[in-house]
XYZ file of C-alpha atoms in Angstrom:
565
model
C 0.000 0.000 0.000
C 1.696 3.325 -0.612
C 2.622 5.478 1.953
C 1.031 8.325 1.182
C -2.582 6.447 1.195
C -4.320 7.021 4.149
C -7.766 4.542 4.446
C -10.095 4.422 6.996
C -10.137 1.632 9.593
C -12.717 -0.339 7.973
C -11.379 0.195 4.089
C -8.312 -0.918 5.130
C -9.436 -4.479 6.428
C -10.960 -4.619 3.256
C -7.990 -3.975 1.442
C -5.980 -6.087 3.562
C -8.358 -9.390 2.675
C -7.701 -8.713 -0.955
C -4.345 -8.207 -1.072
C -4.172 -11.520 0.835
C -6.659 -13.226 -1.982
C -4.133 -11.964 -4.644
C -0.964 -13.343 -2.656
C -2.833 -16.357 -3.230
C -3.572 -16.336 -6.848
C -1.134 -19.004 -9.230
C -0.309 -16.459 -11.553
C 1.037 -13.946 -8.124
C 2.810 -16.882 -6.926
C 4.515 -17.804 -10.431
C 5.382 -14.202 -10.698
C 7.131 -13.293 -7.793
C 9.091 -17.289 -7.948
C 10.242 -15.933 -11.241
C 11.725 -12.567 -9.784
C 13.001 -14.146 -6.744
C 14.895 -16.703 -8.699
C 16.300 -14.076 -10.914
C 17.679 -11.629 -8.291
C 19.881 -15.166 -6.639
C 20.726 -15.563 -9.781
C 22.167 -12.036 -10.625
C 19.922 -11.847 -13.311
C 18.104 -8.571 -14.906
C 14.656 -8.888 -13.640
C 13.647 -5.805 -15.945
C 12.338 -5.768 -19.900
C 14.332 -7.279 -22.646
C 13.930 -3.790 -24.042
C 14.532 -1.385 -21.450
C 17.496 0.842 -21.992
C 19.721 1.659 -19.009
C 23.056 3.360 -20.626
C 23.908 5.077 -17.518
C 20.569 6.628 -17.039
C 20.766 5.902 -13.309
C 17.575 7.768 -12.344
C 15.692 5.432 -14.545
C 17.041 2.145 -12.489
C 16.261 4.327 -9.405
C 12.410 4.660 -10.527
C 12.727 0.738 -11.981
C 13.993 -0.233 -8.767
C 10.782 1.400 -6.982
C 8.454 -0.184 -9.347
C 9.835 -3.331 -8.012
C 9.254 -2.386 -4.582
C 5.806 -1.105 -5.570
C 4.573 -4.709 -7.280
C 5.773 -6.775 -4.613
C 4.114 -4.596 -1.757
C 0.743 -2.743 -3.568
C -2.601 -3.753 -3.209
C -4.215 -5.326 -6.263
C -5.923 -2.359 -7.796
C -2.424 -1.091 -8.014
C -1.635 -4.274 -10.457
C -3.095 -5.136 -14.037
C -4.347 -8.734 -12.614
C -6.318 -9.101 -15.610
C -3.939 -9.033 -18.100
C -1.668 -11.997 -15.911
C -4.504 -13.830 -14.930
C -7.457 -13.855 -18.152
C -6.795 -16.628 -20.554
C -7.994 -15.067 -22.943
C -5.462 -12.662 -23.117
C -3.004 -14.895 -24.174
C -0.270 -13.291 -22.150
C 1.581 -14.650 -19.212
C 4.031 -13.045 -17.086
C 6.787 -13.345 -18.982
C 5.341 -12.196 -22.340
C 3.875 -8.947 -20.540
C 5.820 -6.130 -22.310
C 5.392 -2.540 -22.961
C 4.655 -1.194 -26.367
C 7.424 1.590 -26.318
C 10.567 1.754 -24.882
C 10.058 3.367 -21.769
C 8.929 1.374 -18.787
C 5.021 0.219 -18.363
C 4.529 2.060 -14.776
C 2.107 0.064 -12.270
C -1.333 1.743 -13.041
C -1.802 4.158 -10.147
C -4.820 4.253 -8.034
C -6.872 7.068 -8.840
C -7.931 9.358 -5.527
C -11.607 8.127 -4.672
C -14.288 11.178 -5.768
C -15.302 11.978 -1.871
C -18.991 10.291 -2.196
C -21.851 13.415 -2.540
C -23.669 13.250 0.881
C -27.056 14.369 1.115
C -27.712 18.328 1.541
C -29.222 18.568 5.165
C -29.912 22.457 4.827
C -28.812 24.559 8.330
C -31.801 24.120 11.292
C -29.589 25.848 13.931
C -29.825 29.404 13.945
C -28.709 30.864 17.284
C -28.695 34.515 16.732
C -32.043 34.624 14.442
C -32.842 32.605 10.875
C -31.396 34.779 8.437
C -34.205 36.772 6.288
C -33.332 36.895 2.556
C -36.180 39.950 1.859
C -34.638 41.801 4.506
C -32.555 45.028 2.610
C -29.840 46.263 5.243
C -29.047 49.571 2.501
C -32.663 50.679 2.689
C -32.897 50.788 6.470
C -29.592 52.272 6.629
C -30.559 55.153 4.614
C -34.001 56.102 6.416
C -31.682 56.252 9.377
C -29.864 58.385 7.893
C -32.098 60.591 6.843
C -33.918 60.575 10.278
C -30.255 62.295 11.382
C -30.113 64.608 9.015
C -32.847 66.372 10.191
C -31.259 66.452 13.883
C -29.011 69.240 14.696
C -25.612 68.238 13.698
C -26.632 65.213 12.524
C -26.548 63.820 16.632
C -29.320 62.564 18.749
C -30.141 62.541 22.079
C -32.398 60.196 24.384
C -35.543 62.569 23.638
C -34.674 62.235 19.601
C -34.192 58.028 19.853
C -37.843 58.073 18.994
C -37.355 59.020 15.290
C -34.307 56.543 15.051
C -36.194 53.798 17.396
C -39.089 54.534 14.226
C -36.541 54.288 11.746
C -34.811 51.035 12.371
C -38.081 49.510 12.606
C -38.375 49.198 15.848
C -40.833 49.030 18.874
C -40.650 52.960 20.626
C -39.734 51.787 23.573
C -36.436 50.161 22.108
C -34.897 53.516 22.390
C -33.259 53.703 25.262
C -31.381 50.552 24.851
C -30.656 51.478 21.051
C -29.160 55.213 22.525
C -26.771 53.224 25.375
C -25.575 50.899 22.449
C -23.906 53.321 20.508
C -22.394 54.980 23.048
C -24.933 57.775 24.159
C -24.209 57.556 27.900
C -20.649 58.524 27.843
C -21.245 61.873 25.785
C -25.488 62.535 25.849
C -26.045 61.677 22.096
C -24.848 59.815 19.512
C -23.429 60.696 15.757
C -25.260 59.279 12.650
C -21.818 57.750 11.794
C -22.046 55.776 15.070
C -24.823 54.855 15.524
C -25.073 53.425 11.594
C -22.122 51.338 12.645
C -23.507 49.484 15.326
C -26.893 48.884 14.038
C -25.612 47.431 10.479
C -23.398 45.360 12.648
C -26.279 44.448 14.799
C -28.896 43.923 11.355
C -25.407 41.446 9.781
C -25.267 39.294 12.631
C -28.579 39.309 14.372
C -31.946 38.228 12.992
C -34.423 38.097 15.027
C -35.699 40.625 17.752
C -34.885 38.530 20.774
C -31.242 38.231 19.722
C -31.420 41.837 18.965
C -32.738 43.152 22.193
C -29.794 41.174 24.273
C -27.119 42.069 22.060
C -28.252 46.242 22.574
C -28.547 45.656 26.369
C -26.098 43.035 27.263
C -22.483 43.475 28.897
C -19.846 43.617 25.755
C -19.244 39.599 24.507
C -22.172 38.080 26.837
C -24.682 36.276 25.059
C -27.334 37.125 27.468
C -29.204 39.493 29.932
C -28.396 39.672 33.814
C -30.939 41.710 35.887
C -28.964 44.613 36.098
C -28.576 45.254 32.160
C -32.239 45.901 31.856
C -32.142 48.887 34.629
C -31.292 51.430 31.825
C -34.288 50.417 29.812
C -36.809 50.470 32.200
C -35.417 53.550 34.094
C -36.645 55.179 30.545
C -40.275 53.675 30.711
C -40.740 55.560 34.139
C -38.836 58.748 32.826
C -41.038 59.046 29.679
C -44.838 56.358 30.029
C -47.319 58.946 29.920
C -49.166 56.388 32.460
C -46.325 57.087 35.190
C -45.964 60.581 35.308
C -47.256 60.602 39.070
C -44.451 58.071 39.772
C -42.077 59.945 37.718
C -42.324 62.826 40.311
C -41.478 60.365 43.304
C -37.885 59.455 42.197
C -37.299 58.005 45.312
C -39.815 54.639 44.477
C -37.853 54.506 41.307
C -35.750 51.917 42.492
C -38.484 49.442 43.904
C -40.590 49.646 40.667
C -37.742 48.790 38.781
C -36.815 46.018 41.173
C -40.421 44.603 41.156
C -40.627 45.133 36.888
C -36.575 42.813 36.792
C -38.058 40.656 39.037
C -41.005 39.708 37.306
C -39.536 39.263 34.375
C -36.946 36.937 35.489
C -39.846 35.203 37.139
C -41.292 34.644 33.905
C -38.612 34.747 30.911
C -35.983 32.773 33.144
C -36.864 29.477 33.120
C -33.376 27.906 34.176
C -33.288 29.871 37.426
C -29.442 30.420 36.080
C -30.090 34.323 36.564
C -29.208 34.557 33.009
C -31.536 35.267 30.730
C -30.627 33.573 27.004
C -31.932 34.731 23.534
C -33.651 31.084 23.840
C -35.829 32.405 26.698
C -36.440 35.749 25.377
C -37.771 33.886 21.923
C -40.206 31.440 23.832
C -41.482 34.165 26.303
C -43.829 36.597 25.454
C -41.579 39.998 27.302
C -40.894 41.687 23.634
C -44.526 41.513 22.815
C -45.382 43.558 25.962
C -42.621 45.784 25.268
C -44.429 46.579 21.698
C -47.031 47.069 23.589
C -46.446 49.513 25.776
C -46.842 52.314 23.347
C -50.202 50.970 22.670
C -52.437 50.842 25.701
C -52.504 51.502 29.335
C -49.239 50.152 31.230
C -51.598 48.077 33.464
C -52.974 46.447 31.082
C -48.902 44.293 31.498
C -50.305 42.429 34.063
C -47.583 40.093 33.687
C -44.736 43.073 33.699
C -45.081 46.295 33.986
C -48.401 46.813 35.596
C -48.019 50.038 38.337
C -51.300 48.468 40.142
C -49.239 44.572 40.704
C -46.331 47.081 41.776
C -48.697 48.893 44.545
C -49.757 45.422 45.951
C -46.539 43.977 46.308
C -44.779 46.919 47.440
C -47.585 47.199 49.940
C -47.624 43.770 51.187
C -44.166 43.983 51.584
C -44.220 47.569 53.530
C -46.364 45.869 56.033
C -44.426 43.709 56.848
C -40.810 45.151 57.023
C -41.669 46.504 60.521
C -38.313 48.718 60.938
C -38.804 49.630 57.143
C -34.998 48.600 56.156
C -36.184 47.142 53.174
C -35.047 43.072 53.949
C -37.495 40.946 56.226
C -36.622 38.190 58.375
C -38.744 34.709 59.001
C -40.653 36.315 61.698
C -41.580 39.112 59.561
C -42.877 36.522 56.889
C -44.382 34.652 58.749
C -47.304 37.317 59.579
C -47.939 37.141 56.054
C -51.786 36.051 55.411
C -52.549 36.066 59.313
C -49.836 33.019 59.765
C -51.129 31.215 56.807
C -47.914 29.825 55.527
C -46.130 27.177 57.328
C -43.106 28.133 59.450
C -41.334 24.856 58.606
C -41.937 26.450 54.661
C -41.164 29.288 55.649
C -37.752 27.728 57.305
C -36.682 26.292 53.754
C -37.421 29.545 52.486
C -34.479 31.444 54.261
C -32.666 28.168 53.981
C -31.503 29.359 50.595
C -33.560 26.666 48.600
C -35.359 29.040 46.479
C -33.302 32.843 47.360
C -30.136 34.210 46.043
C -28.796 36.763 48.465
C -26.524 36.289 51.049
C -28.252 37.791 53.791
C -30.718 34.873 53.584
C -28.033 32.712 54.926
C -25.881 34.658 57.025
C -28.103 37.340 58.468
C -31.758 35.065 58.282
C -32.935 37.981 55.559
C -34.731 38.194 52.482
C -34.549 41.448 50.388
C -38.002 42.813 48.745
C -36.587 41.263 45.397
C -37.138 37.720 47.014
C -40.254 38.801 48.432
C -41.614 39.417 44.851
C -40.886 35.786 44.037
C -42.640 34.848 47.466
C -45.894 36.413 46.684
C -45.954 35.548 42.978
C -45.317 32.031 44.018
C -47.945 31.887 47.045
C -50.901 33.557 44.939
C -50.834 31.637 42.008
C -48.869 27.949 42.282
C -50.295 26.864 38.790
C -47.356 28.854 37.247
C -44.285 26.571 35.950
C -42.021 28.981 38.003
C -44.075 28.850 41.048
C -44.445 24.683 40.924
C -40.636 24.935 41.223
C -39.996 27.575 43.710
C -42.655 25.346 46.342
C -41.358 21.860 44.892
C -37.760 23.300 46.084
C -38.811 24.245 49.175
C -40.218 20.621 49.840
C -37.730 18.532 48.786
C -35.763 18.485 51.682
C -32.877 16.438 50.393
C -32.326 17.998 46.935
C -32.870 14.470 45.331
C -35.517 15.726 42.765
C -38.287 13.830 44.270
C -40.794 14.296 47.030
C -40.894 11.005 49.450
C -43.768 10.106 51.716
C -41.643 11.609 54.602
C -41.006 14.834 53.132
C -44.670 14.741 52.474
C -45.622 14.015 55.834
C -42.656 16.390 57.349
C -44.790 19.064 56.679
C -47.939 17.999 56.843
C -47.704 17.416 60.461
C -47.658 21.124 61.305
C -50.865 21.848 59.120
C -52.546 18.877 61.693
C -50.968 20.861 64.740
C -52.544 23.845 63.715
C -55.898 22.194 62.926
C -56.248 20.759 66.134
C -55.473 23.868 67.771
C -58.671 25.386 66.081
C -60.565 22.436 67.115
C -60.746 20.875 63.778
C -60.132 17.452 63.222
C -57.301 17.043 60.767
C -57.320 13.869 58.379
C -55.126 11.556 58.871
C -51.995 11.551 56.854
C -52.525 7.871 54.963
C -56.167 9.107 53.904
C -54.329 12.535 53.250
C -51.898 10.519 51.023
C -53.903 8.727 48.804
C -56.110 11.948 47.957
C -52.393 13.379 46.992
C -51.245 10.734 45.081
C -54.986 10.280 43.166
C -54.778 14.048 42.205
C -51.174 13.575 41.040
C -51.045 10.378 39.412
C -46.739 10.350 39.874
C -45.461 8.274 36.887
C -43.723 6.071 40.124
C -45.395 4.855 43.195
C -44.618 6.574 46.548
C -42.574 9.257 44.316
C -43.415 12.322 43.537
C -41.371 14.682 40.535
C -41.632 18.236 39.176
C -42.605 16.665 35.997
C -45.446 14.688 37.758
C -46.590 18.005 39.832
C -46.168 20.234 36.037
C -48.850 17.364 34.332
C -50.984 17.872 37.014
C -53.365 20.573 36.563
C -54.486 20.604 40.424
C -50.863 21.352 41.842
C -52.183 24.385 43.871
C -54.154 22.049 45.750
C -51.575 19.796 46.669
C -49.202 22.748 47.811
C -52.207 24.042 50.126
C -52.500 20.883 51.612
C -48.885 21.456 52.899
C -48.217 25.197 52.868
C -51.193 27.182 53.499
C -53.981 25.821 55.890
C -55.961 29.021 55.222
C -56.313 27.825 51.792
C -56.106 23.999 52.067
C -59.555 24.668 54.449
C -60.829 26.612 51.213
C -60.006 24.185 49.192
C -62.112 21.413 51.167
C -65.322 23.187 51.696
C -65.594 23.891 47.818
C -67.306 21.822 45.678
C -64.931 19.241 43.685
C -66.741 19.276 40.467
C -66.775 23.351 40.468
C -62.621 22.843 41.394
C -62.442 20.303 38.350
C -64.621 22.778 36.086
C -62.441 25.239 36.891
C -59.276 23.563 35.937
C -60.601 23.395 32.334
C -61.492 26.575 32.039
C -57.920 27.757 33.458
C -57.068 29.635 30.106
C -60.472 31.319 29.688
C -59.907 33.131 32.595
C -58.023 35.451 34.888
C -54.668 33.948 36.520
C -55.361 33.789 40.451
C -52.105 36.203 40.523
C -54.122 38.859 38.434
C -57.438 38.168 40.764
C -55.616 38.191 43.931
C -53.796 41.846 42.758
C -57.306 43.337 41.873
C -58.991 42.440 44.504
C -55.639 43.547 46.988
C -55.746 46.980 44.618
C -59.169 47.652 44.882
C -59.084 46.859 49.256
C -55.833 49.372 49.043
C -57.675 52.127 47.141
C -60.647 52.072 48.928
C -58.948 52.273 52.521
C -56.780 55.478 51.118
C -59.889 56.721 50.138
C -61.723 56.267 53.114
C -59.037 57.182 55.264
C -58.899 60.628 53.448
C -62.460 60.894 53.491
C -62.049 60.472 57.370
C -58.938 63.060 57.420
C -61.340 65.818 55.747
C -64.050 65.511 57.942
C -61.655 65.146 60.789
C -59.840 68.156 60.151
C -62.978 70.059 59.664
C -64.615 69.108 62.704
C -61.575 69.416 64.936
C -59.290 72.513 64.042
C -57.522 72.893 67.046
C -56.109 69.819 66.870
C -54.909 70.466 63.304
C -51.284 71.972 64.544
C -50.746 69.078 67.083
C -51.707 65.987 64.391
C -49.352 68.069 61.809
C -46.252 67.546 64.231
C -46.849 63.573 65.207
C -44.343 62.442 62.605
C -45.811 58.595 63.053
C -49.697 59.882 62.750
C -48.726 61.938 59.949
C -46.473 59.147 58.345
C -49.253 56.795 58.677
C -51.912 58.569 56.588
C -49.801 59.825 53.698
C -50.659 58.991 50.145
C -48.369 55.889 48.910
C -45.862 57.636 47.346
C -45.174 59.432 50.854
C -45.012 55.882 52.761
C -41.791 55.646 53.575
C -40.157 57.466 56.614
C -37.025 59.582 56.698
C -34.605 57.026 57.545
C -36.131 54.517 54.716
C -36.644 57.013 52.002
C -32.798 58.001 52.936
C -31.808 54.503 52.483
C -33.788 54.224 49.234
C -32.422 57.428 47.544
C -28.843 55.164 48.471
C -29.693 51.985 47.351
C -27.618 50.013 45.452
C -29.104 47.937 42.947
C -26.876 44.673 43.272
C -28.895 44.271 46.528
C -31.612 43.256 44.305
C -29.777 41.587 41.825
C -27.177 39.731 43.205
């Protein structure tokens, strides 16, 4: 075989067995006898008719066609012509028409063999569009600047570019920062064309887009502090939040909530990363588009001020010395002592919270909070299965065992016999569990098992909240199974619980100023002494006034990476 042939492994077996069948042949065997007995002999095993007068590098090449028929393969061989009788010839006869030497026939490199076209199905950064025209764009941009003074825009002007690149409004913060705009306060046409033909070459959809304008320089994805810029613009310019707009100091905690929810949504690996994967199978750019387009509330699942209020709220009620973090007796008041403190336990145990004050200081920070009352008032979500799932399985194994199971269900019996209600017993309890489930293996619960079921809120209630396990029995179970196929005709429970919370909120601020008017007309004198309690005075202003001086100090300080760490 030549040394410059390389086979594959399985070609050269092949080879191998017929080089060994031609070793075999009569005519081989005769052959190589003759040349053998010729080269004892001193004889001249080449042509009658070859010519060597001193041509020495024509013995050289003879001598390697020697080499090459007692060592090549058999397609390197004329076989035929030795071996047909009908040919006539035999090894000896064989001869060359001219004078020059009949070289061994060399193998001819195999043609590579055409493989079937499998056209390109992985597209991470967008499926190319072939209508798309990048020149066309590129020009209304450019136009758009030319009609700016000195051809430069600022963060008020991105809406004519955000316009012009075809893109939703509210794209134009992100667009501004990309090109540079918050190191000088505007951007030239000739930067800003730069980045967004390099951004229309190599990105193709609008999720892979949206990361690359907000994302840290070569990260392929969104952490919760890149998206502060962009939503620090929907509160400076929403024409729905101009009365929050004025309150800069609350900036901060709508932002937090707006990250939060979104990561509680889009981030479905809990990595704290979010990946132009997630972004494509959520449904956060399609509120974004929308937010030019109707009333901010109407994001129930984003940007909604009213879900803000309630969760803010909830949270301010608790947070006793208003320091903005909450510890497990603070939670635990939440709902009247609804949750379970052994829950409530795993839930400052790290299972299901980021920060480090959860562990060393027994704290959660109002950006775990969010995730907390998300998860409590609606555990039909995929997110919210997986926060309480995590928070139950004690030993991290992935599956909820009949101890786990009855870990915690022994404090909901505690607390029903302390109300003088007879709690049922945990092997009845079981089997109702494992008949709404129906786990793929006995005496094992999974997430997957808890995600087919579309009853998982009950079986969380049963061992989380008593308030609403107790609910949960005195309904009827055909209006609980009617219900569960109607699920996506209806509100979420998240988005009844927060209207129902809103409208309780508004209508005590109401009242309560209602009673202030009256009060203060009635009772004058007292006007001057109510105006200098701090506390009184603290306790009756409008939201936006909540917090006191120390906490609206601490806010107008805060550092984001206590929410997003």
């Amino acid at each position: 075989m030549p040394a410059n042939k390389v086979l594959q492994p399985v070609l050269k077996l092949k080879v191998d067995e017929l080089f060994q069948c031609w070793l075999s042949e009569t005519p081989t065997q005769l052959l190589l006898k003759d040349y053998l007995r010729r080269i004892k002999n001193g004889e001249n095993v080449l042509p009658e008719n070859f010519d060597d007068s001193g041509d020495a590098s024509r013995m050289q090449s003879a001598n390697k066609m020697l080499d090459s028929l007692s060592l090549s393969p058999p397609s390197a061989l004329p076989i035929g012509a030795f071996s047909s009788p009908r040919s006539g010839l035999t090894p000896r006869t064989y001869r060359s028409s001219g004078s020059r030497l009949v070289q061994p026939k060399r193998e001819e490199p195999r043609t590579p063999t055409i493989s079937q076209h499998i056209p390109k199905f992985y597209f991470p950064k967008g499926c190319p569009k072939a209508n798309i025209n990048v020149d066309s764009i590129i020009s209304k941009i450019e136009k758009t600047f030319s009609t700016l003074p000195n051809e430069r825009a600022s963060l008020e002007d991105m809406v004519k570019v955000a316009k012009a690149c075809e893109c939703p409004l509210y794209w134009k913060a992100p667009l501004f920062y990309a090109a540079g705009g918050d190191r000088t306060r505007y951007v030239s046409v000739h930067k800003f064309v730069a980045m967004w033909r390099k951004v229309l070459q190599t990105c193709h959809d609008d999720a892979v887009k949206f990361v690359q304008l907000l994302a840290k320089p070569g990260c392929a994805y969104l952490e919760q502090e890149d998206l502060i810029p962009f939503l620090q613009d929907v509160v400076n310019t929403h024409p729905h939040l101009t009365f929050l707009r004025e309150a800069s100091e609350f900036h901060s905690r709508y932002i937090t909530t707006v990250v939060q929810r979104i990561f509680y949504i889009v981030n479905r690996s809990w990595s704290g990363r979010i990946t132009c994967a997630e972004l494509r199978k959520s449904n956060f750019l399609q509120h974004v588009a929308l937010l030019e387009e109707e009333d901010i509330n109407q994001s129930t699942d984003y940007f909604s001020y009213e879900h803000f209020y309630v969760i803010y709220c909830k949270f301010w009620e608790l947070d006793a010395d208003h320091d903005l973090y909450v510890d497990e007796q603070d939670l635990s008041k939440h709902n009247d002592h609804a949750i379970s403190s052994r829950i409530i336990e795993r839930i400052f145990s790290g299972a299901v919270t980021r920060g480090r004050k959860a562990q060393k200081e027994g704290k959660i920070s109002y950006a775990d909070f969010v995730w907390f009352l998300l998860s409590e008032e609606d555990k039909k979500t995929q997110t919210s299965i997986e926060y309480w799932f995590r928070c139950m399985d004690l030993d991290g194994d992935g599956v909820l065992s009949m101890y786990e199971l009855e870990y915690f269900y022994e404090e909901q019996c505690q607390k029903m016999e302390s109300m003088a209600i007879e709690p049922l017993p945990f092997e009845d309890c079981l089997c109702q569990m494992l008949d709404l489930v129906k786990p793929q293996s006995d005496g094992k619960i999974t997430l997957h098992d808890l995600k087919k079921c579309k009853q998982a809120n009950l079986f969380f209630d049963t061992f989380i909240n008593l308030d609403k396990y107790l609910d949960h029995e005195q309904k009827d179970p055909f209006s609980v199974l009617r219900v569960g196929e109607n699920e996506g005709q209806e509100l979420s429970d998240w988005e009844k619980y927060a209207a129902e919370e809103y409208a309780i909120l508004v209508a005590e601020e109401a009242a309560t100023e209602q009673w202030n008017d009256g009060y203060d007309a009635e009772l004058n004198t007292l006007e001057t002494d109510i105006a200098n309690d701090k506390s009184y005075a603290m306790d009756k202003r409008a939201f936006l006034d909540l917090a006191s001086e120390e906490s609206q100090a601490d806010i107008e300080e805060y550092d984001y990476e206590d929410d997003f760490e």
